[in-house]
Amino acid sequence: MQVLTVNQVLQWTPFEDNNSKFERILYISPDQDYLYVINLNAEDFPVMRLVEDVSTAILSEEARVVNFSTEVEKFSYESLPDDRKEEIDEAWNAIKELVENEPYIYVSDYRGPMVTDCMNKTGFSMPRVHRCLKKYWRSGKIKIGLLNHYHNCGGRGSDKVATNLTAKRGRKRKITRLEPEKVGINTDDYVLKKFKFAYRKYHLRENLSLRESFKKMLRTFFISLYEEGNGRIKPVLLPREQRPEFKTFCYYVNKFKNSNFIGDSLALVGERRFNLELRAKIGNQTKAALAPGSVFHIDATIADIYLTSSYREFLPIGRPVIYSVIDLFSHFIVGLYIGFEGPSYLGAAMAIYNTGSSKVEYCRKLGIPIAEEDWPAVYLPRQFTADRGEMLTKKNTGLRNLLGVDIEYMAPYRADWKALVESFFNVYKVGAISRLPGEVSMEMRRRGDPDPRTKAVLTLREFSEIMIDLAIWHNNDHWMKGYELDEHMIAEGIKPIPRDLWLWGMKRRGHCLRTFQEDVLKINLLPTETGRITNLGIKFKGIHYKCDQAIREGWFVDGNPRMGQQLNIAYDPRFTDKVILKGENGIGYQELVMIDPDHNAKEKTWDEFLHILEVIDLEHEVYKEAEEQAEAVKGYNRDKITETAKLIKQAAGSNHSKPINGIAERKAMEKELNRAKEHFFYNNPNEEVSFDDNEINGDNVVLSETSINKQEASEEKAIGNARLMALLSEQAMKSS
């Protein structure tokens, strides 16, 4: 059975109707026989109901008890202005004795005299006393319920657009003291549209000031006429009393801003800049990492400093690239790359290799002796977070597929999603680069200022030492004021120092770190593409390579089943001399060397060699027109000669059905005839060796007496040919 209490709200059927009736319980008799309720949907006084009737209605689902909150319950008495507090106190002091006199105040016969007595004491009118009583009861019998709802008056937030019949609004102009008819104009629908247009187009899009936007609006929309003078056309503004004032324009601009603050901010600065600089900065990225190695942030920046050559002293060579890899949980710098590779995948690969390799050896090469505990980071994480730059490539298949490290890509133009590593660029700028010789200042150079390139004195090695010292200081000694320690860290006295957080996280939270052999790490970080087995070698990017296994197993021999098979080959973009052949199913690897030791790609980078191929292809493309022209001439001559021969044969009446016997004899005859003019001592190129018409008889060559004499003469001049003599004798016998 439902227990009824004071201030409960009853809802009566139909429940789904928007006009459903709500009643608040104000009083329940001590013997639980009757109660008084007030209708929250009307301005009626309380009425009495039997408790039994209400309970029966609840059991029969004709009524139900619901949670109901009023608007005044959300207000705070202490935060109200003093004048509003005085209004509440005045109304409360007037009705306090009345509302405490229950249940008689709910009965009209008793309520009348009590209200009259209250009017005589306070000077309130009867409607005002009734209004205070009903507000008090409907609000749940709380004192702040007597608050006047001025905040709901006046249509706050709505545009009160004037019409032609609306009297002039606002303060009178000073000019009306002298000329009363110049009262000005109201902001009607036409003027309001022009205000919106000027604000959005001129102020937000064209980035004009409000005053300039207002002036441009006037000379665009509030023109009475255009007049010509001195050969030029000029606009004439409407009289001042027929156009709006600047302060009115500013008033409505502020309303536009308040009604659509985010939209106007996006239009003013653009979505990209809004997301980076003006967005709401809520939440904490560090909380996304539960332990060391959960997430490493990686990014690159071009250092604001010029370096000099280590081979030719004090000659500037440009600005280096700094790749940073930082653990999200502890803010520990776990990897660095400082050089001139990048921003590119190769630079990122160098930074990742540094992340998973020994920092002691890395610093030793630079002449910086450190202990293992000074930089105890020789691991790869579970996941890298990077932007959609050099890491968004197919070259890092080994990092994902073989090493099992995932990569999360951020959306374009949202550097704030990896704000940790982005903020460290400012740390490098302030903590290491600032005031160094060759620094590139963010301020614009003035005329006469020295070029920072002329001040460069540091080499890449020296600059690397400075950056490594900064990283070691940050990891071991920097107190991070903005780091939020959780309750477990505070209980154990952990300081917000990256190394302390790193070690504590590995001890208390576990870790997601992974260790790999440095050789394996190198191979799998190299970009990987496919090559193909050919009979000339393993062809990769236009160069042929070999290895001992390929020669031993006969990969390049025609008929080998592996001929044409694709292979995964890792390569260093800086060298073409050697590449790495990855084993099948990712197992093992071996070096491939260039077959041709004199190849034009020798001792070149892949970019240089591919550029050479591109230049050759481009030159071929330019030459194609001449090549095609020459080929057309060649084809034309071939077709012309062929067609001419066909016509000669057709004119001679040759028949394909004739016997083809005697081809060998005719070939020998043709050969001997050609020898007469092909030998090296033949000095009469104009003399032709030919047959007379009567010398050709079908498929047999018939030699006349004259021709036989000529042949005999040529036989005597030549050394002699037994085969030719026999052939001539045979032909002579046949002809006789």
XYZ file of C-alpha atoms in Angstrom:
736
model
C 0.000 0.000 0.000
C 1.310 3.462 -0.959
C 2.249 5.615 2.030
C 1.129 9.208 1.542
C 3.183 12.113 2.884
C 3.057 15.892 2.764
C 4.515 17.488 -0.413
C 4.015 14.359 -2.514
C 2.575 15.052 -5.971
C -0.263 12.969 -7.395
C -0.823 12.573 -11.126
C -4.299 11.667 -12.287
C -5.234 9.864 -15.494
C -4.790 10.143 -18.376
C -1.043 9.917 -17.700
C 0.097 10.312 -21.329
C -1.905 13.480 -21.937
C -0.005 16.775 -21.822
C -2.901 18.224 -19.816
C -2.662 15.565 -17.110
C -3.722 16.860 -13.687
C -1.135 17.231 -10.901
C -1.979 17.801 -7.232
C 0.379 18.460 -4.317
C -0.491 17.127 -0.837
C -0.414 20.027 1.664
C -1.850 18.500 4.827
C -2.839 15.045 6.152
C -5.080 14.780 9.214
C -3.605 13.122 12.305
C -6.060 10.201 12.081
C -5.279 9.727 8.346
C -8.915 10.313 7.378
C -8.616 13.238 4.996
C -6.036 15.447 3.348
C -5.803 18.744 1.479
C -4.314 19.081 -2.016
C -3.782 22.002 -4.361
C -4.059 21.759 -8.151
C -0.701 22.661 -9.762
C -2.337 23.259 -13.146
C -4.776 25.940 -12.000
C -5.052 28.983 -9.731
C -7.505 27.282 -7.334
C -7.380 27.116 -3.538
C -6.698 23.780 -1.792
C -9.473 21.185 -1.685
C -10.080 18.262 0.673
C -9.914 14.599 -0.360
C -10.449 11.415 1.645
C -7.306 9.363 2.189
C -9.260 6.194 1.395
C -10.366 7.604 -1.985
C -6.811 8.569 -2.883
C -5.433 5.166 -1.856
C -8.109 3.397 -3.883
C -7.306 5.517 -6.928
C -3.643 4.631 -6.620
C -4.429 0.910 -6.337
C -6.731 1.059 -9.364
C -4.035 2.986 -11.274
C -6.280 6.014 -11.707
C -3.594 8.039 -9.912
C 0.068 7.648 -9.093
C 2.749 9.353 -7.027
C 5.372 11.073 -9.211
C 8.580 13.001 -8.687
C 7.886 16.649 -9.320
C 10.290 19.572 -8.924
C 9.499 23.250 -9.256
C 11.661 25.949 -10.746
C 12.198 27.756 -7.437
C 13.701 24.642 -5.841
C 16.778 25.181 -8.027
C 17.359 28.735 -6.744
C 19.685 29.658 -3.896
C 18.458 32.237 -1.392
C 22.002 33.372 -0.558
C 22.850 34.142 -4.200
C 19.811 36.344 -4.770
C 20.203 40.137 -4.923
C 19.317 42.023 -1.777
C 16.146 43.562 -3.239
C 14.839 40.101 -4.175
C 15.582 38.850 -0.665
C 13.626 41.789 0.762
C 10.629 40.909 -1.418
C 10.670 37.309 -0.141
C 11.057 38.371 3.491
C 8.227 40.880 3.215
C 5.834 38.318 1.746
C 6.870 35.665 4.240
C 6.355 37.936 7.272
C 2.866 38.737 5.978
C 1.612 35.138 5.549
C 3.722 33.284 8.116
C 0.993 33.216 10.782
C -1.632 32.241 8.223
C 0.149 29.200 6.768
C 1.008 27.892 10.223
C -2.671 27.784 11.163
C -3.423 24.374 9.649
C -5.877 22.964 8.642
C -8.111 26.045 9.129
C -6.300 28.085 6.493
C -7.479 25.554 3.892
C -11.163 26.057 4.818
C -12.721 29.053 3.080
C -14.938 29.992 6.056
C -11.896 30.398 8.306
C -9.528 31.704 5.621
C -11.601 34.812 4.883
C -11.292 36.450 8.331
C -7.593 35.531 8.541
C -6.861 37.141 5.160
C -8.791 40.284 6.230
C -6.750 40.535 9.410
C -3.518 40.122 7.379
C -4.585 42.925 5.040
C -5.157 45.273 7.972
C -1.732 44.498 9.473
C 0.414 44.574 6.325
C -1.474 46.821 3.934
C -1.483 44.064 1.276
C -4.477 43.775 -0.998
C -6.594 40.636 -0.953
C -5.377 39.420 -4.401
C -1.779 39.861 -3.255
C -2.358 37.817 -0.066
C -4.122 35.093 -2.065
C -1.292 35.098 -4.631
C 1.364 34.690 -1.914
C -0.520 31.800 -0.277
C -0.920 29.887 -3.543
C 2.717 30.426 -4.545
C 3.843 29.156 -1.169
C 1.674 26.031 -1.334
C 2.415 25.160 -4.982
C 6.196 25.481 -4.443
C 6.131 22.773 -1.760
C 5.685 25.060 1.257
C 9.167 26.601 1.093
C 10.001 30.231 1.775
C 11.880 30.870 -1.502
C 8.705 29.864 -3.330
C 7.441 33.412 -2.659
C 10.031 34.734 -5.135
C 8.540 36.808 -7.950
C 9.442 35.266 -11.310
C 10.726 38.408 -12.974
C 13.197 36.299 -14.964
C 10.266 34.923 -16.963
C 8.988 38.364 -17.846
C 9.721 40.410 -20.918
C 10.515 37.580 -23.370
C 14.193 37.422 -22.565
C 16.304 36.240 -25.517
C 13.605 36.936 -28.114
C 13.929 39.640 -30.733
C 11.404 42.411 -30.164
C 11.303 43.628 -33.736
C 9.598 46.938 -34.270
C 7.026 47.695 -36.960
C 5.802 50.868 -38.653
C 3.289 51.394 -35.874
C 5.793 51.004 -33.012
C 6.709 54.193 -31.180
C 10.365 55.226 -31.192
C 12.278 53.121 -28.684
C 15.329 53.960 -26.638
C 16.765 57.150 -25.257
C 15.978 60.353 -27.094
C 18.691 61.876 -29.225
C 20.253 65.152 -28.152
C 19.366 66.728 -31.478
C 15.657 66.480 -30.598
C 16.095 69.367 -28.167
C 16.635 71.623 -31.155
C 14.777 69.689 -33.836
C 12.077 67.485 -32.222
C 11.131 65.842 -35.504
C 14.536 64.105 -35.805
C 13.728 61.265 -33.402
C 15.470 58.564 -35.457
C 14.275 55.134 -36.583
C 13.433 51.875 -34.860
C 15.271 48.633 -35.564
C 12.663 46.955 -37.730
C 12.990 43.708 -39.631
C 14.844 45.347 -42.558
C 17.435 47.046 -40.337
C 17.914 43.893 -38.258
C 18.677 41.847 -41.378
C 21.279 44.397 -42.459
C 22.839 44.271 -38.995
C 23.165 40.491 -39.229
C 24.557 40.682 -42.746
C 27.163 43.305 -41.829
C 28.189 41.435 -38.687
C 28.656 38.063 -40.395
C 30.102 39.183 -43.721
C 32.131 42.249 -42.868
C 33.167 41.525 -39.281
C 33.461 37.738 -39.187
C 34.474 36.883 -42.745
C 36.356 40.001 -43.865
C 37.772 40.560 -40.366
C 36.842 44.264 -40.264
C 36.363 46.045 -36.947
C 32.812 46.698 -35.764
C 33.048 50.383 -36.602
C 34.418 49.710 -40.099
C 31.736 47.056 -40.610
C 29.088 49.593 -39.587
C 30.456 52.224 -41.970
C 30.546 49.745 -44.845
C 26.951 48.759 -44.081
C 25.841 52.403 -44.235
C 27.483 53.089 -47.590
C 26.044 49.857 -48.964
C 22.414 49.806 -47.767
C 21.545 53.272 -46.464
C 22.105 55.378 -49.582
C 19.610 57.984 -50.753
C 21.144 58.520 -54.188
C 24.348 58.564 -56.224
C 25.510 61.867 -57.668
C 28.233 62.723 -60.132
C 30.771 65.415 -59.501
C 34.150 66.183 -61.033
C 33.807 63.174 -63.251
C 33.348 60.760 -60.342
C 30.290 59.076 -58.803
C 29.826 59.341 -55.052
C 27.119 57.919 -52.752
C 24.974 60.210 -50.600
C 23.911 58.739 -47.264
C 20.385 59.020 -45.961
C 19.795 61.755 -43.379
C 21.034 60.789 -39.948
C 17.533 60.458 -38.510
C 16.741 57.863 -41.220
C 19.632 55.547 -40.541
C 20.662 53.531 -37.421
C 23.257 54.549 -34.867
C 26.531 52.743 -34.184
C 25.588 52.037 -30.552
C 22.398 50.325 -31.766
C 24.473 48.191 -34.117
C 26.794 47.207 -31.228
C 23.792 46.346 -29.036
C 22.453 43.853 -31.560
C 25.924 42.487 -32.340
C 26.281 41.567 -28.654
C 22.932 39.804 -28.842
C 24.107 37.874 -31.907
C 27.274 36.835 -30.078
C 25.417 35.687 -26.965
C 22.869 33.715 -28.948
C 25.443 31.837 -31.052
C 28.798 32.253 -29.342
C 30.405 29.006 -30.591
C 29.127 29.440 -34.131
C 30.406 33.004 -34.340
C 33.769 31.978 -32.916
C 34.079 29.289 -35.572
C 33.204 31.799 -38.277
C 35.644 34.365 -36.891
C 38.770 32.224 -36.525
C 37.907 29.037 -38.449
C 37.363 25.517 -37.202
C 41.054 24.601 -37.246
C 42.172 27.510 -35.052
C 39.087 27.219 -32.834
C 39.862 23.578 -32.038
C 43.491 24.372 -31.269
C 43.156 27.599 -29.290
C 39.573 28.402 -28.247
C 38.019 25.008 -27.567
C 36.970 24.017 -24.054
C 40.026 22.475 -22.383
C 38.378 19.900 -20.143
C 39.603 16.475 -19.128
C 43.127 15.147 -18.633
C 44.951 13.179 -21.320
C 47.297 11.597 -18.786
C 44.386 9.639 -17.304
C 44.072 7.749 -20.595
C 47.299 5.848 -19.770
C 47.002 3.349 -16.930
C 50.667 2.357 -16.729
C 54.064 3.066 -18.307
C 54.160 1.915 -21.914
C 50.413 2.130 -22.489
C 50.796 5.014 -24.908
C 53.844 6.805 -26.274
C 53.300 10.121 -28.055
C 55.606 10.817 -31.008
C 55.960 13.972 -33.057
C 58.548 16.140 -34.789
C 59.381 19.815 -34.970
C 61.989 21.878 -36.776
C 64.231 23.456 -34.160
C 64.366 27.244 -34.073
C 68.123 27.361 -34.461
C 70.646 27.230 -37.294
C 73.593 24.843 -37.034
C 76.981 24.860 -38.713
C 78.848 22.198 -40.635
C 81.113 19.841 -38.733
C 83.425 19.585 -41.781
C 83.740 23.226 -42.770
C 83.715 25.411 -39.701
C 81.051 28.067 -39.140
C 79.255 27.508 -42.440
C 75.497 27.293 -41.674
C 73.782 24.101 -42.838
C 70.193 24.732 -41.774
C 67.832 23.880 -38.942
C 67.680 20.340 -37.494
C 64.629 18.188 -36.901
C 63.788 17.045 -33.353
C 61.706 13.895 -32.918
C 60.363 13.343 -29.396
C 58.848 10.183 -27.953
C 57.192 10.668 -24.536
C 55.384 8.257 -22.226
C 51.861 9.513 -21.561
C 51.625 8.063 -18.035
C 54.837 9.472 -16.524
C 55.769 12.210 -19.053
C 59.135 10.447 -19.308
C 61.179 11.227 -22.442
C 61.818 7.732 -23.775
C 63.265 8.535 -27.205
C 64.962 11.295 -29.183
C 66.216 11.861 -32.679
C 68.096 15.009 -33.620
C 69.261 15.272 -37.213
C 68.319 16.285 -40.713
C 66.167 13.278 -41.702
C 62.645 14.539 -41.843
C 60.117 15.248 -41.027
C 59.849 11.881 -42.752
C 59.298 8.232 -41.949
C 63.044 7.652 -41.783
C 63.399 10.287 -39.061
C 60.480 8.755 -37.165
C 62.053 5.293 -37.525
C 65.322 6.631 -36.087
C 63.394 8.029 -33.096
C 61.576 4.730 -32.557
C 64.864 2.834 -32.777
C 66.316 5.169 -30.163
C 63.245 4.493 -28.007
C 63.846 0.746 -27.980
C 67.657 0.777 -27.732
C 70.175 1.528 -25.009
C 70.547 5.196 -24.117
C 73.944 4.508 -22.550
C 75.380 3.474 -25.915
C 73.594 6.348 -27.652
C 75.108 8.906 -25.281
C 78.525 7.243 -25.382
C 78.748 7.847 -29.136
C 78.233 11.545 -28.421
C 80.793 11.590 -25.646
C 78.278 11.862 -22.785
C 78.881 9.294 -20.031
C 75.671 8.303 -18.236
C 74.593 5.382 -16.066
C 71.775 3.019 -16.937
C 69.584 4.422 -14.147
C 69.921 7.960 -15.551
C 67.853 7.034 -18.601
C 66.262 3.599 -18.038
C 64.196 3.471 -21.203
C 64.973 0.660 -23.669
C 61.434 -0.419 -24.515
C 58.678 -0.041 -27.057
C 55.078 0.616 -25.958
C 51.802 -1.080 -26.630
C 50.719 1.858 -28.788
C 52.143 4.942 -30.471
C 50.014 8.040 -30.923
C 51.005 10.103 -33.953
C 49.500 12.572 -36.368
C 48.534 11.766 -39.945
C 51.970 12.613 -41.327
C 55.017 10.474 -41.872
C 53.661 7.636 -39.707
C 50.591 7.191 -41.919
C 52.387 5.046 -44.482
C 52.649 1.460 -45.649
C 56.348 1.528 -44.849
C 55.770 0.765 -41.164
C 54.296 -2.696 -41.718
C 57.097 -4.260 -39.681
C 56.302 -2.069 -36.696
C 52.702 -3.201 -36.661
C 52.692 -6.708 -38.032
C 55.980 -8.115 -36.714
C 56.735 -6.091 -33.594
C 53.064 -5.914 -32.625
C 53.052 -2.187 -31.797
C 49.805 -0.433 -32.644
C 49.642 3.103 -34.043
C 46.812 5.518 -33.306
C 46.438 8.383 -35.768
C 45.050 11.735 -34.762
C 42.603 13.718 -36.864
C 43.996 16.401 -39.195
C 44.724 19.780 -37.594
C 44.104 18.409 -34.080
C 47.515 18.697 -32.480
C 45.687 19.213 -29.168
C 44.831 15.501 -29.139
C 48.491 14.774 -28.480
C 49.106 17.921 -26.501
C 51.741 16.287 -24.279
C 54.408 15.941 -26.955
C 53.340 19.219 -28.572
C 53.873 21.067 -25.291
C 57.414 19.689 -25.042
C 58.427 21.664 -28.116
C 57.994 24.786 -26.016
C 60.060 23.125 -23.265
C 62.878 22.611 -25.776
C 62.541 26.194 -26.943
C 62.629 27.752 -23.472
C 64.894 25.267 -21.715
C 67.595 24.701 -24.330
C 67.346 26.733 -27.526
C 66.544 30.147 -26.073
C 69.435 32.623 -26.318
C 71.705 30.172 -28.141
C 73.744 31.557 -31.053
C 71.820 31.146 -34.284
C 68.395 31.099 -32.600
C 65.454 31.964 -34.843
C 63.362 34.508 -32.971
C 59.576 34.388 -33.215
C 59.536 38.154 -33.607
C 59.633 39.585 -37.094
C 63.066 40.754 -38.131
C 63.462 44.495 -38.452
C 65.452 46.177 -41.121
C 69.117 46.137 -40.157
C 68.817 43.169 -37.753
C 71.517 40.538 -38.259
C 70.601 37.306 -40.018
C 70.509 34.469 -37.428
C 72.299 32.190 -39.892
C 75.422 34.329 -39.584
C 75.465 33.767 -35.808
C 75.386 29.958 -35.958
C 78.305 28.300 -34.124
C 76.936 24.941 -32.908
C 77.356 21.706 -34.845
C 74.794 18.937 -34.844
C 76.831 16.962 -32.299
C 77.092 19.901 -29.898
C 73.399 20.718 -30.217
C 72.544 17.041 -29.586
C 74.544 17.150 -26.340
C 72.541 20.168 -25.163
C 69.222 18.466 -25.957
C 70.251 15.225 -24.263
C 71.231 17.142 -21.118
C 67.789 18.743 -21.158
C 66.068 15.355 -21.520
C 68.059 13.842 -18.641
C 67.300 16.867 -16.443
C 63.602 16.631 -17.239
C 63.447 12.892 -16.570
C 65.346 12.951 -13.273
C 64.949 16.385 -11.682
C 62.005 18.305 -13.116
C 59.067 18.828 -10.718
C 55.919 18.902 -12.886
C 53.505 21.286 -11.165
C 50.622 20.520 -13.485
C 50.739 16.736 -12.998
C 47.775 15.388 -11.004
C 48.856 12.713 -8.542
C 46.220 10.154 -7.630
C 45.490 9.115 -4.061
C 47.817 6.082 -4.176
C 50.753 8.209 -5.358
C 50.096 10.759 -2.621
C 49.832 8.043 0.038
C 53.232 6.628 -0.947
C 54.903 10.034 -1.160
C 55.601 9.929 -4.892
C 56.864 13.215 -6.314
C 55.650 14.471 -9.703
C 59.045 13.761 -11.282
C 59.013 11.676 -14.494
C 61.512 9.023 -13.338
C 59.732 8.553 -9.989
C 56.408 8.174 -11.776
C 57.980 5.791 -14.315
C 59.466 3.519 -11.653
C 56.382 3.686 -9.412
C 54.094 2.851 -12.337
C 56.184 -0.176 -13.306
C 56.114 -1.372 -9.699
C 52.487 -0.667 -8.779
C 50.582 -0.539 -12.059
C 52.550 -3.008 -14.109
C 53.512 -1.924 -17.607
C 52.909 -2.527 -21.292
C 56.574 -2.268 -22.322
C 58.207 -4.559 -24.886
C 61.865 -5.375 -25.478
C 63.481 -6.360 -28.799
C 66.993 -7.093 -29.996
C 68.475 -4.031 -31.627
C 69.154 -5.845 -34.928
C 65.562 -7.079 -35.090
C 64.365 -3.588 -34.276
C 66.450 -2.073 -37.047
C 65.259 -4.498 -39.709
C 61.587 -4.127 -38.843
C 61.730 -0.368 -38.710
C 63.121 -0.096 -42.230
C 60.511 0.602 -44.908
C 59.488 -2.577 -46.734
C 58.419 -3.022 -50.358
C 58.253 -5.926 -52.770
C 60.810 -7.182 -55.266
C 60.628 -9.987 -57.847
C 62.866 -12.905 -58.853
C 63.991 -12.692 -62.488
C 66.652 -14.513 -64.502
C 68.840 -11.408 -64.147
C 68.614 -11.381 -60.352
C 66.242 -10.125 -57.673
C 64.812 -6.969 -59.204
C 63.996 -4.204 -56.735
C 63.166 -0.659 -57.853
C 65.003 -1.157 -61.153
C 68.213 -2.644 -59.636
C 69.172 -6.326 -59.568
C 70.541 -7.927 -56.401
C 71.841 -11.356 -55.403
C 72.591 -13.408 -52.317
C 74.372 -16.704 -51.630
C 71.152 -18.632 -51.078
C 69.681 -17.473 -54.400
C 72.788 -18.553 -56.325
C 73.055 -21.828 -54.437
C 69.418 -22.780 -55.024
C 69.333 -21.549 -58.625
C 66.615 -18.934 -58.238
C 67.681 -17.171 -61.441
C 67.672 -20.295 -63.664
C 64.855 -20.527 -66.203
C 62.292 -23.088 -65.128
C 62.887 -22.640 -61.401
C 59.501 -22.682 -59.601
C 60.464 -19.515 -57.727
C 60.886 -17.521 -60.936
C 58.628 -14.423 -60.791
C 57.932 -14.806 -57.054
C 57.481 -11.589 -55.061
C 59.736 -11.000 -52.033
C 59.531 -8.604 -49.101
C 62.607 -6.386 -49.102
C 63.550 -3.833 -46.454
C 65.802 -0.977 -47.455
C 67.457 2.089 -46.020
C 66.448 5.078 -48.162
C 69.940 6.532 -47.703
C 71.808 3.646 -49.413
C 71.210 1.536 -52.514
C 74.283 -0.717 -52.162
C 72.580 -3.203 -49.865
C 69.011 -4.180 -49.051
C 67.566 -6.755 -46.660
C 65.585 -9.768 -47.840
C 63.037 -10.768 -45.219
C 62.473 -14.467 -44.806
C 59.254 -16.244 -45.623
C 56.527 -15.827 -43.018
C 58.681 -13.136 -41.407
C 61.308 -15.637 -40.248
C 64.943 -14.601 -40.650
C 66.575 -12.150 -42.996
C 69.686 -11.845 -45.155
C 71.565 -9.138 -47.005
C 71.258 -8.634 -50.753
C 74.127 -7.005 -52.649
C 74.046 -5.246 -55.994
C 75.007 -7.537 -58.895
C 76.506 -4.820 -61.095
C 79.343 -3.187 -59.123
C 79.472 -0.334 -61.661
C 75.772 0.456 -61.592
C 74.905 4.163 -61.807
C 72.983 3.812 -58.530
C 76.141 2.889 -56.643
C 76.758 5.130 -53.621
C 73.552 7.068 -54.192
C 70.430 7.427 -52.106
C 67.202 5.897 -53.320
C 65.783 9.372 -53.820
C 68.708 10.305 -56.072
C 68.476 7.104 -58.103
C 64.696 7.311 -58.502
C 65.161 10.926 -59.530
C 67.581 9.777 -62.247
C 64.997 7.277 -63.506
C 62.355 9.978 -63.434
C 64.560 12.306 -65.476
C 65.211 9.540 -68.026
C 61.489 8.816 -68.279
C 60.802 12.506 -68.744
C 63.423 12.786 -71.483
C 61.881 9.739 -73.174
C 58.502 11.403 -72.989
C 59.936 14.483 -74.713
C 61.648 12.296 -77.364
C 58.504 10.275 -78.078
C 57.307 12.701 -80.735
C 60.488 12.347 -82.799
C 60.484 8.572 -82.244
C 56.911 8.244 -83.410
C 57.634 10.426 -86.462
C 60.614 8.277 -87.476
C 58.599 5.111 -86.921
C 55.851 6.471 -89.132
C 58.346 7.173 -91.944
C 59.830 3.688 -91.551
C 56.409 2.046 -91.726
C 55.416 4.148 -94.703
C 58.523 3.149 -96.666
C 58.026 -0.515 -95.783
C 54.415 -0.444 -96.954
C 55.342 1.419 -100.156
C 58.085 -1.057 -101.089
C 55.799 -3.998 -100.388
C 52.922 -2.595 -102.431
C 55.286 -1.827 -105.349
C 56.634 -5.395 -105.311
C 53.094 -6.751 -105.291
C 52.206 -4.654 -108.330
C 55.335 -5.820 -110.237
C 54.517 -9.441 -109.462
C 50.930 -8.933 -110.482
C 52.004 -7.308 -113.741
C 54.408 -10.200 -114.472
C 51.485 -12.641 -114.256
C 53.103 -14.824 -111.617
C 51.030 -17.752 -110.483
C 51.284 -19.181 -106.979
C 50.343 -22.609 -108.271
C 53.530 -22.971 -110.278
C 56.128 -25.513 -109.036
C 58.539 -24.250 -106.441
C 61.298 -26.654 -107.349
C 64.705 -25.187 -107.993
C 64.707 -22.727 -105.047
C 68.178 -23.857 -103.947
C 69.603 -23.416 -107.458
C 68.012 -19.971 -107.874
C 69.304 -18.902 -104.431
C 72.837 -20.026 -105.410
C 72.572 -18.129 -108.688
C 71.355 -15.007 -106.885
C 74.155 -15.331 -104.400
C 76.813 -15.521 -107.106
C 75.338 -12.597 -108.980
C 75.367 -10.477 -105.802
C 78.961 -11.418 -105.117
C 79.951 -9.714 -108.332
C 79.038 -6.346 -106.829
C 79.420 -7.042 -103.110
C 83.124 -7.910 -103.010
C 85.503 -5.332 -101.458
C 87.325 -4.706 -104.771
C 84.215 -3.830 -106.763
C 84.804 -0.247 -107.973
C 81.837 0.340 -110.299
C 78.764 0.701 -108.084
C 76.720 2.051 -111.029
C 77.064 -1.168 -113.063
C 74.029 -3.382 -112.690
C 74.086 -7.163 -113.113
C 70.769 -8.067 -114.708
C 69.038 -10.638 -116.869
C 67.550 -10.055 -120.279
C 63.890 -10.792 -120.783
C 64.625 -13.943 -122.709
C 66.758 -15.180 -119.882
C 63.690 -15.687 -117.654
C 61.568 -18.663 -118.600
C 59.154 -19.769 -115.974
C 60.856 -21.160 -112.915
C 64.084 -21.989 -114.738
C 66.806 -19.502 -115.482
C 67.889 -19.817 -119.138
C 71.289 -18.336 -119.910
C 71.868 -16.965 -123.416
C 75.186 -17.166 -125.192
C 75.971 -13.602 -124.305
C 75.192 -14.156 -120.688
C 77.244 -17.353 -120.714
C 80.195 -15.458 -122.104
C 79.765 -12.855 -119.421
C 79.609 -15.552 -116.796
C 82.729 -17.173 -118.219
C 84.535 -13.862 -118.149
C 83.515 -13.283 -114.545
C 84.546 -16.850 -113.703
C 87.986 -16.217 -115.109
C 88.327 -12.974 -113.207
C 87.187 -14.628 -110.048
C 89.187 -17.299 -108.424
C 86.711 -19.840 -109.695
C 83.866 -21.700 -108.289
C 83.397 -25.396 -109.014
C 79.744 -25.342 -107.982
C 79.020 -22.428 -110.334
C 80.864 -24.134 -113.220
C 78.903 -27.302 -112.732
C 75.652 -25.367 -112.548
C 76.443 -23.450 -115.768
C 77.352 -26.661 -117.594
C 74.082 -28.253 -116.500
C 72.098 -25.231 -117.632
C 73.911 -25.173 -121.004
C 73.117 -28.828 -121.658
C 69.470 -28.314 -120.847
C 69.198 -25.317 -123.135
C 70.809 -27.205 -126.059
